[in-house]
Short mmCIF file of C-alpha atoms in Angstrom, two decimals:
data_model
loop_
_atom_site.label_atom_id
_atom_site.label_comp_id
_atom_site.label_asym_id
_atom_site.label_seq_id
_atom_site.Cartn_x
_atom_site.Cartn_y
_atom_site.Cartn_z
CA MET A 1071 95.06 133.79 86.17
CA THR A 1072 95.84 129.99 87.71
CA GLU A 1073 92.66 128.72 85.94
CA ARG A 1074 92.74 126.12 83.51
CA ASN A 1075 90.52 124.24 81.17
CA TRP A 1076 89.13 120.94 81.82
CA ALA A 1077 92.20 119.28 80.77
CA GLY A 1078 95.02 121.29 82.17
CA THR A 1079 96.63 121.57 79.04
CA ASN A 1080 95.28 125.49 78.76
CA THR A 1081 95.51 128.55 81.12
CA PHE A 1082 93.12 131.49 80.49
CA THR A 1083 94.56 135.09 79.97
CA ALA A 1084 91.82 137.30 80.93
CA GLU A 1085 92.89 139.23 83.77
CA ALA A 1086 90.19 138.27 86.38
CA VAL A 1087 87.47 135.24 86.48
CA LEU A 1088 84.08 136.24 87.84
CA ALA A 1089 80.87 134.85 89.18
CA PRO A 1090 77.63 135.25 89.59
CA THR A 1091 74.52 133.51 91.06
CA THR A 1092 71.45 135.18 89.78
CA ILE A 1093 70.92 136.25 86.38
CA ASP A 1094 70.24 140.02 87.58
CA GLU A 1095 74.38 140.05 88.72
CA ALA A 1096 75.66 138.82 86.04
CA ARG A 1097 73.79 141.95 83.85
CA ARG A 1098 75.92 144.34 86.07
CA MET A 1099 78.86 142.65 85.86
CA VAL A 1100 78.74 142.40 81.52
CA ALA A 1101 77.18 146.64 81.58
CA ALA A 1102 80.29 147.00 84.16
CA HIS A 1103 83.11 145.58 81.81
CA ASP A 1104 85.22 146.87 78.94
CA ARG A 1105 86.38 143.25 77.72
CA ILE A 1106 84.56 140.29 78.69
CA ARG A 1107 83.32 136.06 77.34
CA SER A 1108 81.31 133.48 79.04
CA LEU A 1109 82.85 130.63 80.14
CA GLY A 1110 81.62 127.70 81.00
CA THR A 1111 82.48 124.06 82.72
CA ARG A 1112 85.85 124.94 80.71
CA HIS A 1113 85.49 121.84 78.06
CA SER A 1114 87.49 123.69 75.15
CA PHE A 1115 91.22 122.40 74.89
CA ASN A 1116 91.82 126.16 72.90
CA ASP A 1117 91.31 129.96 73.99
CA LEU A 1118 88.26 129.38 72.28
CA ALA A 1119 86.73 131.75 76.02
CA ASP A 1120 89.27 133.53 76.78
CA THR A 1121 89.40 137.26 76.64
CA ALA A 1122 91.69 140.73 76.83
CA GLY A 1123 89.01 141.24 79.73
CA VAL A 1124 87.28 139.10 82.64
CA LEU A 1125 85.52 136.26 81.94
CA LEU A 1126 81.87 136.27 83.59
CA ASP A 1127 81.56 131.91 84.89
CA LEU A 1128 78.21 130.79 84.43
CA THR A 1129 78.24 127.58 86.30
CA GLY A 1130 77.00 129.12 89.29
CA LEU A 1131 73.95 130.06 88.16
CA ASP A 1132 70.67 128.55 88.98
CA ALA A 1133 68.98 125.80 86.99
CA ASP A 1134 65.92 126.71 87.26
CA ILE A 1135 64.77 123.59 84.85
CA ILE A 1136 61.15 124.52 83.14
CA VAL A 1137 59.44 121.87 81.52
CA ASP A 1138 56.81 122.41 78.88
CA GLU A 1139 55.19 119.95 78.30
CA ASP A 1140 52.79 121.35 75.86
CA ALA A 1141 55.19 123.15 74.20
CA ARG A 1142 57.87 119.98 74.08
CA THR A 1143 60.68 122.14 75.70
CA VAL A 1144 62.82 122.21 78.54
CA THR A 1145 64.29 125.86 79.11
CA VAL A 1146 67.83 125.71 81.83
CA GLY A 1147 70.46 127.33 83.17
CA ALA A 1148 73.02 128.02 79.95
CA GLY A 1149 76.07 126.43 82.44
CA THR A 1150 74.41 123.76 83.58
CA ARG A 1151 75.71 120.60 82.85
CA TYR A 1152 73.98 117.99 80.69
CA ALA A 1153 73.53 115.41 83.63
CA VAL A 1154 71.67 117.57 85.35
CA VAL A 1155 68.92 118.49 83.12
CA ALA A 1156 68.64 114.68 81.47
CA ARG A 1157 68.36 112.62 84.64
CA HIS A 1158 65.79 115.67 85.85
CA LEU A 1159 63.66 115.05 82.40
CA ALA A 1160 64.08 111.74 82.23
CA ASP A 1161 62.07 111.63 86.11
CA HIS A 1162 59.49 113.25 84.64
CA GLY A 1163 59.24 111.30 81.62
CA TRP A 1164 61.18 113.28 78.96
CA ALA A 1165 64.66 113.08 77.32
CA LEU A 1166 66.90 115.13 73.95
CA HIS A 1167 67.42 113.07 71.40
CA ASN A 1168 70.26 113.07 72.12
CA MET A 1169 74.00 113.68 74.59
CA GLY A 1170 77.62 114.14 73.68
CA SER A 1171 80.35 111.32 75.03
CA LEU A 1172 80.50 113.38 78.17
CA PRO A 1173 78.21 114.56 80.17
CA HIS A 1174 80.00 116.74 82.88
CA ILE A 1175 79.77 119.71 79.79
CA SER A 1176 77.56 122.38 79.80
CA VAL A 1177 74.28 123.01 77.62
CA GLY A 1178 75.72 126.79 76.80
CA GLY A 1179 78.87 125.80 76.39
CA ALA A 1180 78.12 122.48 73.79
CA THR A 1181 75.51 123.76 71.82
CA ALA A 1182 77.30 127.01 71.75
CA THR A 1183 80.08 124.58 70.10
CA SER A 1184 77.89 122.36 67.82
CA THR A 1185 79.80 119.72 69.72
CA HIS A 1186 77.85 116.04 69.30
CA GLY A 1187 76.65 112.65 69.89
CA SER A 1188 76.51 110.35 66.78
CA GLY A 1189 73.72 108.87 65.13
CA ASP A 1190 73.45 109.07 61.31
CA GLY A 1191 69.67 110.17 61.71
CA ASN A 1192 71.03 112.94 64.96
CA GLY A 1193 71.54 116.69 64.36
CA SER A 1194 74.49 118.01 66.79
CA LEU A 1195 73.38 118.92 69.68
CA ALA A 1196 72.72 122.02 69.39
CA THR A 1197 70.04 121.39 66.53
CA ALA A 1198 67.71 120.61 69.90
CA VAL A 1199 68.16 124.46 70.85
CA ARG A 1200 64.28 125.95 70.11
CA ALA A 1201 65.47 129.49 72.55
CA LEU A 1202 68.75 131.14 73.61
CA GLU A 1203 68.46 134.14 76.23
CA PHE A 1204 71.43 136.26 75.87
CA ILE A 1205 73.27 139.53 77.62
CA THR A 1206 73.39 142.40 75.28
CA PRO A 1207 76.76 145.03 75.44
CA ASP A 1208 74.61 147.06 77.63
CA GLY A 1209 73.75 144.47 80.27
CA GLU A 1210 70.41 144.05 79.06
CA LEU A 1211 68.72 140.46 78.35
CA ARG A 1212 67.95 140.45 74.24
CA THR A 1213 65.79 136.53 73.37
CA VAL A 1214 65.82 135.15 70.27
CA SER A 1215 63.70 131.79 68.93
CA ALA A 1216 63.13 129.42 66.26
CA GLY A 1217 61.44 131.29 63.27
CA ASP A 1218 63.58 135.12 64.26
CA ALA A 1219 65.15 136.21 60.65
CA ASP A 1220 68.83 135.70 63.57
CA PHE A 1221 68.37 132.14 64.31
CA ALA A 1222 70.20 130.07 62.68
CA GLY A 1223 73.13 132.33 63.04
CA SER A 1224 73.04 132.81 67.12
CA VAL A 1225 72.47 128.85 68.23
CA VAL A 1226 76.63 128.13 67.58
CA HIS A 1227 77.70 131.42 68.24
CA LEU A 1228 81.20 131.12 70.27
CA GLY A 1229 79.87 134.03 73.02
CA ALA A 1230 80.25 136.77 69.81
CA LEU A 1231 77.04 137.49 70.53
CA GLY A 1232 76.81 137.68 74.37
CA PRO A 1233 76.57 135.11 76.93
CA VAL A 1234 73.90 133.34 77.13
CA VAL A 1235 72.39 132.84 80.30
CA ARG A 1236 68.86 130.84 79.38
CA LEU A 1237 68.48 128.23 76.52
CA THR A 1238 65.34 126.01 75.35
CA LEU A 1239 65.59 122.08 74.05
CA ALA A 1240 63.59 120.25 71.99
CA ILE A 1241 62.34 116.82 74.05
CA GLU A 1242 60.42 114.06 73.52
CA PRO A 1243 59.07 110.99 75.66
CA THR A 1244 61.59 109.86 77.02
CA TYR A 1245 63.18 106.28 76.15
CA GLN A 1246 64.91 103.44 77.29
CA VAL A 1247 68.75 102.38 75.43
CA ARG A 1248 71.13 98.94 75.24
CA GLN A 1249 75.33 99.61 74.28
CA ASP A 1250 76.51 97.16 73.51
CA THR A 1251 80.13 96.51 72.06
CA TYR A 1252 81.69 94.66 69.67
CA ALA A 1253 85.87 93.84 68.42
CA GLY A 1254 86.83 92.54 65.18
CA LEU A 1255 85.47 94.74 61.97
CA THR A 1256 88.07 94.51 59.00
CA TRP A 1257 89.81 97.77 57.81
CA ASP A 1258 88.18 95.80 54.77
CA ASP A 1259 84.43 96.37 56.58
CA LEU A 1260 85.04 99.18 57.07
CA LEU A 1261 85.59 101.71 54.45
CA LYS A 1262 83.82 99.10 51.80
CA ARG A 1263 80.78 99.16 53.92
CA PHE A 1264 80.42 101.63 56.23
CA ASP A 1265 76.74 102.81 56.65
CA GLU A 1266 76.06 99.39 56.83
CA VAL A 1267 79.19 100.39 60.47
CA THR A 1268 76.63 102.85 61.32
CA ALA A 1269 73.63 102.45 60.44
CA SER A 1270 73.68 98.97 62.81
CA GLY A 1271 71.88 101.14 65.70
CA TYR A 1272 70.50 104.89 66.47
CA SER A 1273 74.10 105.78 67.60
CA VAL A 1274 77.32 104.23 67.37
CA SER A 1275 81.15 105.18 67.63
CA VAL A 1276 84.41 102.98 66.19
CA PHE A 1277 87.26 103.66 67.71
CA THR A 1278 90.51 102.70 65.89
CA ARG A 1279 94.21 103.87 66.73
CA TRP A 1280 95.18 103.16 63.09
CA ASN A 1281 98.31 101.11 63.14
CA THR A 1282 96.22 98.04 64.22
CA PRO A 1283 95.30 95.15 62.31
CA ASP A 1284 91.79 95.34 62.71
CA VAL A 1285 89.99 98.32 63.26
CA GLY A 1286 88.96 98.42 67.18
CA GLU A 1287 86.36 98.44 69.32
CA VAL A 1288 82.44 99.58 67.53
CA TRP A 1289 79.51 101.06 70.11
CA ILE A 1290 76.68 100.64 69.08
CA LYS A 1291 73.83 102.36 71.17
CA GLU A 1292 70.53 100.75 69.67
CA ARG A 1293 67.06 102.21 70.98
CA LEU A 1294 64.16 100.58 72.51
CA ASP A 1295 61.17 102.95 72.55
CA ALA A 1296 58.96 99.65 73.39
CA ALA A 1297 58.61 97.97 76.38
CA SER A 1298 60.26 95.08 75.49
CA ALA A 1299 64.79 95.02 74.87
CA PRO A 1300 64.98 92.30 71.52
CA ASP A 1301 68.74 91.09 70.92
CA MET A 1302 71.42 92.46 69.09
CA PRO A 1303 73.16 89.87 66.77
CA GLU A 1304 76.72 88.22 67.54
CA ARG A 1305 78.14 89.85 64.76
CA VAL A 1306 78.40 93.10 62.68
CA LEU A 1307 79.55 91.79 59.86
CA SER A 1308 83.23 91.23 60.77
CA ALA A 1309 83.17 92.63 64.62
CA ARG A 1310 81.99 89.66 66.58
CA ARG A 1311 79.74 91.06 69.94
CA VAL A 1312 82.02 91.60 73.03
CA ARG A 1313 80.13 91.02 76.37
CA VAL A 1314 82.94 92.24 79.16
CA LYS A 1315 82.21 95.40 79.82
CA ALA A 1316 84.61 98.22 77.50
CA ASP A 1317 87.18 100.14 80.36
CA SER A 1318 87.50 103.42 78.28
CA PRO A 1319 89.01 103.69 75.26
CA ALA A 1320 91.40 106.49 75.93
CA ALA A 1321 92.91 104.83 79.34
CA ASP A 1322 94.35 101.90 79.60
CA GLY A 1323 92.73 100.26 82.42
CA VAL A 1324 89.75 102.26 83.72
CA ASP A 1325 86.96 101.63 84.16
CA ASN A 1326 84.54 104.90 84.25
CA THR A 1327 81.92 104.12 81.02
CA THR A 1328 78.12 103.64 81.47
CA GLU A 1329 76.54 100.46 81.51
CA GLN A 1330 77.09 98.53 77.89
CA GLY A 1331 76.47 94.06 77.70
CA GLY A 1332 73.08 94.88 76.80
CA ILE A 1333 71.60 95.82 79.60
CA PRO A 1334 68.52 98.29 79.02
CA GLY A 1335 68.32 101.74 80.80
CA ASP A 1336 67.36 105.32 80.72
CA TRP A 1337 68.62 107.07 77.25
CA CYS A 1338 70.37 109.41 79.91
CA GLU A 1339 72.32 107.06 81.07
CA ARG A 1340 73.58 104.93 77.95
CA LEU A 1341 73.35 107.94 75.41
CA PRO A 1342 76.74 108.93 76.91
CA HIS A 1343 80.40 107.21 76.60
CA PHE A 1344 81.41 107.97 80.47
CA ARG A 1345 79.97 108.09 83.61
CA ILE A 1346 79.48 111.81 85.60
CA ASP A 1347 80.12 110.37 88.83
CA ALA A 1348 84.22 109.17 87.41
CA THR A 1349 86.61 111.76 85.26
CA PRO A 1350 85.58 110.75 81.41
CA SER A 1351 88.17 109.45 78.71
CA ASN A 1352 92.07 110.09 80.07
CA GLY A 1353 91.71 113.22 81.86
CA ASP A 1354 95.15 114.13 80.81
CA GLU A 1355 94.59 114.64 77.71
CA ILE A 1356 94.95 117.54 74.00
CA GLN A 1357 92.38 116.92 71.80
CA THR A 1358 91.04 117.87 67.75
CA GLU A 1359 88.29 117.21 65.75
CA TYR A 1360 87.54 117.18 61.46
CA TRP A 1361 84.34 117.39 60.26
CA VAL A 1362 83.77 115.84 56.58
CA ASP A 1363 80.65 115.29 54.28
CA ARG A 1364 79.91 111.88 53.80
CA ALA A 1365 80.08 111.24 50.88
CA VAL A 1366 84.12 111.87 51.32
CA ALA A 1367 84.58 110.43 54.64
CA VAL A 1368 85.95 107.24 53.37
CA GLU A 1369 88.58 108.18 51.50
CA ALA A 1370 88.81 110.55 54.63
CA ILE A 1371 89.34 107.98 56.77
CA ALA A 1372 91.75 105.91 53.91
CA ALA A 1373 94.19 108.89 54.19
CA VAL A 1374 94.10 108.82 57.63
CA ARG A 1375 95.24 105.60 58.46
CA SER A 1376 97.81 106.22 55.27
CA ILE A 1377 100.30 108.42 57.18
CA ALA A 1378 99.00 105.71 61.19
CA ASP A 1379 103.09 105.93 62.08
CA ARG A 1380 102.72 109.71 62.24
CA VAL A 1381 99.80 109.67 64.36
CA GLU A 1382 100.14 106.74 66.39
CA PRO A 1383 102.54 108.48 68.67
CA ALA A 1384 101.03 111.43 70.07
CA LEU A 1385 97.45 109.48 70.13
CA LEU A 1386 94.88 107.88 73.09
CA VAL A 1387 92.39 106.76 70.28
CA THR A 1388 90.52 108.29 67.11
CA GLU A 1389 86.47 107.99 67.75
CA LEU A 1390 85.15 107.89 64.67
CA ARG A 1391 81.35 109.17 64.34
CA THR A 1392 78.07 110.16 62.41
CA VAL A 1393 76.30 113.44 62.17
CA ALA A 1394 73.60 115.34 60.30
CA ALA A 1395 73.47 117.33 58.97
CA ASP A 1396 71.39 121.33 59.84
CA ASP A 1397 71.02 124.71 59.18
CA LEU A 1398 72.82 126.34 61.51
CA TRP A 1399 75.96 128.79 60.04
CA LEU A 1400 78.41 128.56 62.47
CA SER A 1401 77.62 124.73 62.35
CA PRO A 1402 80.13 122.59 61.33
CA GLY A 1403 77.42 120.44 60.32
CA PHE A 1404 75.40 122.97 58.42
CA GLY A 1405 75.07 122.33 54.81
CA ARG A 1406 76.34 118.42 55.13
CA ASP A 1407 76.07 115.17 56.79
CA SER A 1408 79.44 115.10 58.45
CA VAL A 1409 82.00 112.34 59.59
CA CYS A 1410 83.48 112.77 62.21
CA ILE A 1411 87.16 112.24 62.77
CA HIS A 1412 88.01 113.11 66.67
CA PHE A 1413 92.09 112.43 67.98
CA THR A 1414 92.43 111.88 71.34
CA TRP A 1415 95.37 112.99 71.87
CA LYS A 1416 98.53 112.54 75.05
CA ASN A 1417 99.49 115.66 76.79
CA GLU A 1418 102.22 116.03 74.69
CA PRO A 1419 101.98 119.55 72.91
CA ASP A 1420 105.12 119.55 70.57
CA ALA A 1421 104.14 116.03 69.32
CA VAL A 1422 100.46 116.60 69.17
CA ARG A 1423 101.48 120.02 66.76
CA GLU A 1424 103.21 117.83 64.22
CA ALA A 1425 101.07 115.43 64.14
CA ILE A 1426 97.76 117.79 63.56
CA THR A 1427 100.13 119.21 60.89
CA ASN A 1428 100.37 115.50 59.11
CA VAL A 1429 96.64 114.66 60.14
CA GLU A 1430 95.07 118.93 57.92
CA ARG A 1431 97.53 117.66 54.98
CA VAL A 1432 96.12 114.76 54.26
CA LEU A 1433 92.21 115.92 54.92
CA ALA A 1434 93.29 119.53 53.37
CA PRO A 1435 91.24 117.26 49.89
CA PHE A 1436 88.43 116.86 52.04
CA ASP A 1437 87.08 120.38 52.78
CA PRO A 1438 87.33 119.13 56.85
CA ARG A 1439 85.86 122.06 59.07
CA PRO A 1440 87.46 121.09 62.65
CA HIS A 1441 85.11 121.30 65.87
CA TRP A 1442 85.18 125.10 67.35
CA GLY A 1443 86.53 124.08 71.16
CA LYS A 1444 90.08 121.52 70.19
CA VAL A 1445 92.81 121.89 68.69
CA PHE A 1446 93.85 122.63 65.16
CA SER A 1447 95.85 124.82 63.28
CA MET A 1448 94.28 125.05 59.76
CA PRO A 1449 92.17 127.88 58.10
CA ILE A 1450 88.92 128.11 58.06
CA GLY A 1451 89.07 130.66 54.72
CA ASP A 1452 85.15 129.40 52.45
CA SER A 1453 84.48 126.18 54.28
CA LEU A 1454 81.26 127.55 56.21
CA PRO A 1455 79.24 129.72 53.24
CA ARG A 1456 77.71 131.66 55.92
CA LEU A 1457 80.59 133.18 57.52
CA ALA A 1458 79.72 135.77 56.39
CA ASP A 1459 76.52 136.27 57.67
CA PHE A 1460 77.83 135.88 61.37
CA ARG A 1461 80.55 138.27 60.99
CA GLU A 1462 77.61 141.20 59.56
CA LEU A 1463 75.54 140.24 62.67
CA VAL A 1464 77.93 140.24 65.59
CA ALA A 1465 78.83 143.58 64.32
CA ARG A 1466 75.01 144.47 64.15
CA VAL A 1467 75.00 143.22 68.11
CA ASP A 1468 78.10 143.96 69.70
CA PRO A 1469 79.65 147.35 67.63
CA THR A 1470 82.48 147.67 69.87
CA GLY A 1471 83.77 144.05 70.38
CA LYS A 1472 83.07 144.09 73.72
CA PHE A 1473 82.30 140.24 73.32
CA SER A 1474 86.05 139.40 71.25
CA GLY A 1475 88.89 137.70 72.71
CA PRO A 1476 91.66 136.63 70.83
CA TYR A 1477 90.30 133.14 69.67
CA LEU A 1478 87.35 135.17 67.56
CA GLU A 1479 89.82 137.43 65.27
CA ARG A 1480 92.23 134.74 65.02
CA VAL A 1481 89.87 131.93 63.83
CA LEU A 1482 87.12 133.48 61.99
CA GLY A 1483 88.65 137.81 62.66
CA ILE A 1484 85.90 139.19 64.31
CA ALA A 1485 87.63 142.01 66.52
CA ALA A 1486 87.22 144.59 68.90
CA ARG A 1487 86.73 147.97 67.64
#
C-alpha cells in the first residue's frame, strides 16, 4: 500500500483501495468484503479511515447535485468536494451557513468528523446535515433523516455506521462576505476581551505563534446580506486593519489565501481561508486540534501560552476559532459552545509528539475534546456523554464490525466481532 493522506504524513495499511464509479458498484463492493471502510479526500492526519481490510474511495461517485428550493436543501454525493457544491449553490442563488478553511475537503468526510469553520453563532459543518444515505453491511441502502430516532447519533459517525454515499444539507439564500485582516492585537485584549474579539464578525479566526509580543493576525469575515458593503473599522480593540493581503499563516510567503482587503465576494470564495486552485496551508504538515468549553477558553488559552517555549519549536501556526453548540452525539461541540485551539505543526513527528504531550497536559483541567481527524494521544474517557449510546448504535447497525478499524478500536473501543 502506497496510499497516503493529503499531507503525506500518514500511510494507510489497508490491503487495497477500491474506487467505485456508481453507487450500485459501491454496494456490491461492500457486500463482498468482510472488512471495509470509506475514504474521501484523505484530509485526516491519523489512521481514522484505515482498516485491516480494504478502503472504498468514494471520490469517483457522481456529485449529482440536486437542489430542493421548497425544502431549502441540497443533496450531493458524499465524495464531492465542498468547493464543487458551494460553487454550484452560489451560481443558483443559494448558500451554506459556513465552510471550513479548506474547500478541498469532501462533504462526507468533513461532516462525519465534525469539521468546522468559525463564528460564535455557527455550528460545525455537520449541523447542516438533514439526511444521510448509508450502505449497510449486506450492501443495501439505508437512509437516516432529521427527526429519526438515530439521527443525532448518525451524523458524526466516523465511518463506523458504514459508507455514506449521499448527503442532504440545509441551504439558505446566497449572500456576500468581505474578509479583512487585522494585526497587533495585544495578549491583554485577547484574554480580557475575548468575547469582543470573536464577536467582531460573522466568522473570526485568530492566528498566533504564542511566543510573540502581540497575538498575531485576526481574520474577520463579515456577512453582507444587504446590497451595500459598510466599511470595517480601522481598529478592533488594539488590532489595526491591514490593507495588504495576508499570505498563508502556516507558510511564509505562500500566496494561497482567498481574497482579503474588504473586497466583497460570494460566500464560497471568502469563508474558506484557502483557494481551491492552490495547495492549502503549508502542505507538508501535521495537525492537532482541541475543543474546549467557551466558558473556560480564556484560561485554556493562557495555559497553552504558559508553555510557549515547548510548543514553538514544532509549530507553524495556531488558529483559534469559535463553534456553536450542537446535539450530535460524537461532535466535540456536543452540548457546549466551544473554542477550538488548532495547531499546524511542522512535519517533524518526534518534536510534534513531545509538543502534543505538553499541550494535552496543560489542557487536561479544561476537559478538551480532540478533533477526530487530527493527531492526538489523550484518552477520550467520559468527555462525550453519548459515547455509550453511539457504541450501542454501532453494534445494532454493524453487528459483525465490518466497518471497524484500528482507530475505532483504539480510540472508541469499537472492534470487529
